[in-house]
PDB file of C-alpha atoms in Angstrom:
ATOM      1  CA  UNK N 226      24.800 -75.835 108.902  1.00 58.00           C
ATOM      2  CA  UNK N 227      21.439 -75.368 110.881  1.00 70.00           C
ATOM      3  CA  UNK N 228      19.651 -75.241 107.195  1.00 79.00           C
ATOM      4  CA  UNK N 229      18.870 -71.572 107.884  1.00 77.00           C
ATOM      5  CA  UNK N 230      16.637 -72.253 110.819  1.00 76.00           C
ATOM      6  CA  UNK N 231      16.218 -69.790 113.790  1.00 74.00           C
ATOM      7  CA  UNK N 232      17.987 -72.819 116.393  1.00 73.00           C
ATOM      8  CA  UNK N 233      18.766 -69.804 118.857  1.00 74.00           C
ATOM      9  CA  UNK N 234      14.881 -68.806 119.086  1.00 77.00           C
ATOM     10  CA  UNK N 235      14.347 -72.866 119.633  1.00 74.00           C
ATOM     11  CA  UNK N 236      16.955 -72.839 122.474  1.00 75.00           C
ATOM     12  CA  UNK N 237      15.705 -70.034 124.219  1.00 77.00           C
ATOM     13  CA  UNK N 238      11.924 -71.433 123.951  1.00 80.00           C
ATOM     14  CA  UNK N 239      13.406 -75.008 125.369  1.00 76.00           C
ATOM     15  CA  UNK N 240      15.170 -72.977 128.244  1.00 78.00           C
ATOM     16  CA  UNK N 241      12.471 -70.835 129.519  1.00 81.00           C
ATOM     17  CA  UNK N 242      10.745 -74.888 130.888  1.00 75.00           C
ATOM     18  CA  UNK N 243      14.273 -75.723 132.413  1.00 80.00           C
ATOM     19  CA  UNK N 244      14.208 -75.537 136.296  1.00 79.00           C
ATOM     20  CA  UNK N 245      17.187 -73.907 137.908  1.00 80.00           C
ATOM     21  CA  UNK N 246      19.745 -76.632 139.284  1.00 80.00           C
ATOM     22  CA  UNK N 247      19.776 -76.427 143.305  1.00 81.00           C
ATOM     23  CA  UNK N 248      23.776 -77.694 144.243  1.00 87.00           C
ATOM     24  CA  UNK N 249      24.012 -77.696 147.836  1.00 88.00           C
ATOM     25  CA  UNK N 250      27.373 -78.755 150.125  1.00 91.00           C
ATOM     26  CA  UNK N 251      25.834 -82.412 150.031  1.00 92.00           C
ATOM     27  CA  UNK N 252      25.997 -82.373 145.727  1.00 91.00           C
ATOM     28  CA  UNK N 253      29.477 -84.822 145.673  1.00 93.00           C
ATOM     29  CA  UNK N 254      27.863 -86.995 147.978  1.00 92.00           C
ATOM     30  CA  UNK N 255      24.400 -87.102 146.303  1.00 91.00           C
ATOM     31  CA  UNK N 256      26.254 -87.702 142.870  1.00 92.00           C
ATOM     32  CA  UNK N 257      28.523 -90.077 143.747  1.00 94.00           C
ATOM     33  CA  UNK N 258      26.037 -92.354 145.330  1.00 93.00           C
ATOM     34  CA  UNK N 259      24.096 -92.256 142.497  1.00 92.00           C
ATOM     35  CA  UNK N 260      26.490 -92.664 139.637  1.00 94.00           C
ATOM     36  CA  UNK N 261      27.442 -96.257 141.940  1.00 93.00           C
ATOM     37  CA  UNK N 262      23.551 -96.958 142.298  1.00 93.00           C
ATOM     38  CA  UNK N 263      23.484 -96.902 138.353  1.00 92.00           C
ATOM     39  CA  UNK N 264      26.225 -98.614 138.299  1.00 93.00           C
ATOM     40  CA  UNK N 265      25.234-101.230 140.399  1.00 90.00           C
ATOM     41  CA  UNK N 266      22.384-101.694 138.199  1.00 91.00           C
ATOM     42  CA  UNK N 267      23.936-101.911 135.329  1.00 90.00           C
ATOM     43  CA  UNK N 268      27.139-104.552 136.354  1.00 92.00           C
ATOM     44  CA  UNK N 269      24.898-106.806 138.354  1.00 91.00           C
ATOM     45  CA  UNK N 270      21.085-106.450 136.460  1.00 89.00           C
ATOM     46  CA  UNK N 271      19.631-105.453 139.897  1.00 87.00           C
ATOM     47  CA  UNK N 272      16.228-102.940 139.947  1.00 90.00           C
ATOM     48  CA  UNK N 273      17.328 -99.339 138.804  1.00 90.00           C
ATOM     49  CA  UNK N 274      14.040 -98.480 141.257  1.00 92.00           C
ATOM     50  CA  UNK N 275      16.146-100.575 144.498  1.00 93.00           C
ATOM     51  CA  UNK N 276      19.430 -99.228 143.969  1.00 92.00           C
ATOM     52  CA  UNK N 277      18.287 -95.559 143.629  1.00 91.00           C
ATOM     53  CA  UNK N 278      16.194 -95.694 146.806  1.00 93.00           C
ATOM     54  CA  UNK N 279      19.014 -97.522 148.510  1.00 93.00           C
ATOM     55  CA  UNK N 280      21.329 -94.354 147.735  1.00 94.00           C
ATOM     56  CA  UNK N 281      18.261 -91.813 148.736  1.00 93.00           C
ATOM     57  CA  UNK N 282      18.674 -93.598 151.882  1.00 94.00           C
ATOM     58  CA  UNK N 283      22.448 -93.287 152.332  1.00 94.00           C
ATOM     59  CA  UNK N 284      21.964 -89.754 151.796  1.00 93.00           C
ATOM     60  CA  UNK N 285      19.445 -89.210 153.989  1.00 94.00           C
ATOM     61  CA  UNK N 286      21.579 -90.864 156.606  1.00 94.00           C
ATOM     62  CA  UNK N 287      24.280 -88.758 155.792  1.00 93.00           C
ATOM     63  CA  UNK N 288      23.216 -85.354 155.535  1.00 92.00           C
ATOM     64  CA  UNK N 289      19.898 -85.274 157.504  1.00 92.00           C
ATOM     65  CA  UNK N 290      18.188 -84.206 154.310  1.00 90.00           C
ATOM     66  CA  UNK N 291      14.996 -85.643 153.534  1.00 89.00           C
ATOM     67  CA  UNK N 292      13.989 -87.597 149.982  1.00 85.00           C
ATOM     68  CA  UNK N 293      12.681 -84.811 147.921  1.00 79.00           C
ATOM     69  CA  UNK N 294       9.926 -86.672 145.382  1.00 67.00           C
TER      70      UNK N 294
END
């Protein structure tokens, strides 16, 4: 299928970059507010840019958190 190639060495090289995922108690909240900021986006043709920051705001508001950049 893979044409003989060694895809499990290629994985494991792609991996070794990947940064560990960091869910906190806030990770519903962060996710919904930013599956309806690219939704937003995408219904109405706003700015992907304003409707993310507007959602990094609610979320600030919410938990206390600060914007990470």
């Amino acid at each position: 299928f893979f044409n003989n190639s060694p895809i499990w060495s290629t994985f494991a090289e792609v991996a070794e970059g990947t940064l560990p995922a960091n869910y906190t108690s806030d990770y519903a909240r962060a996710l919904r507010y930013s599956a309806d900021a690219q939704a937003e986006a995408l219904l109405s043709g706003g700015e992907v840019q304003d409707a993310l920051d507007e959602a990094a705001g609610r979320i600030e508001n919410e938990t206390g958190r600060e914007r990470a950049n």
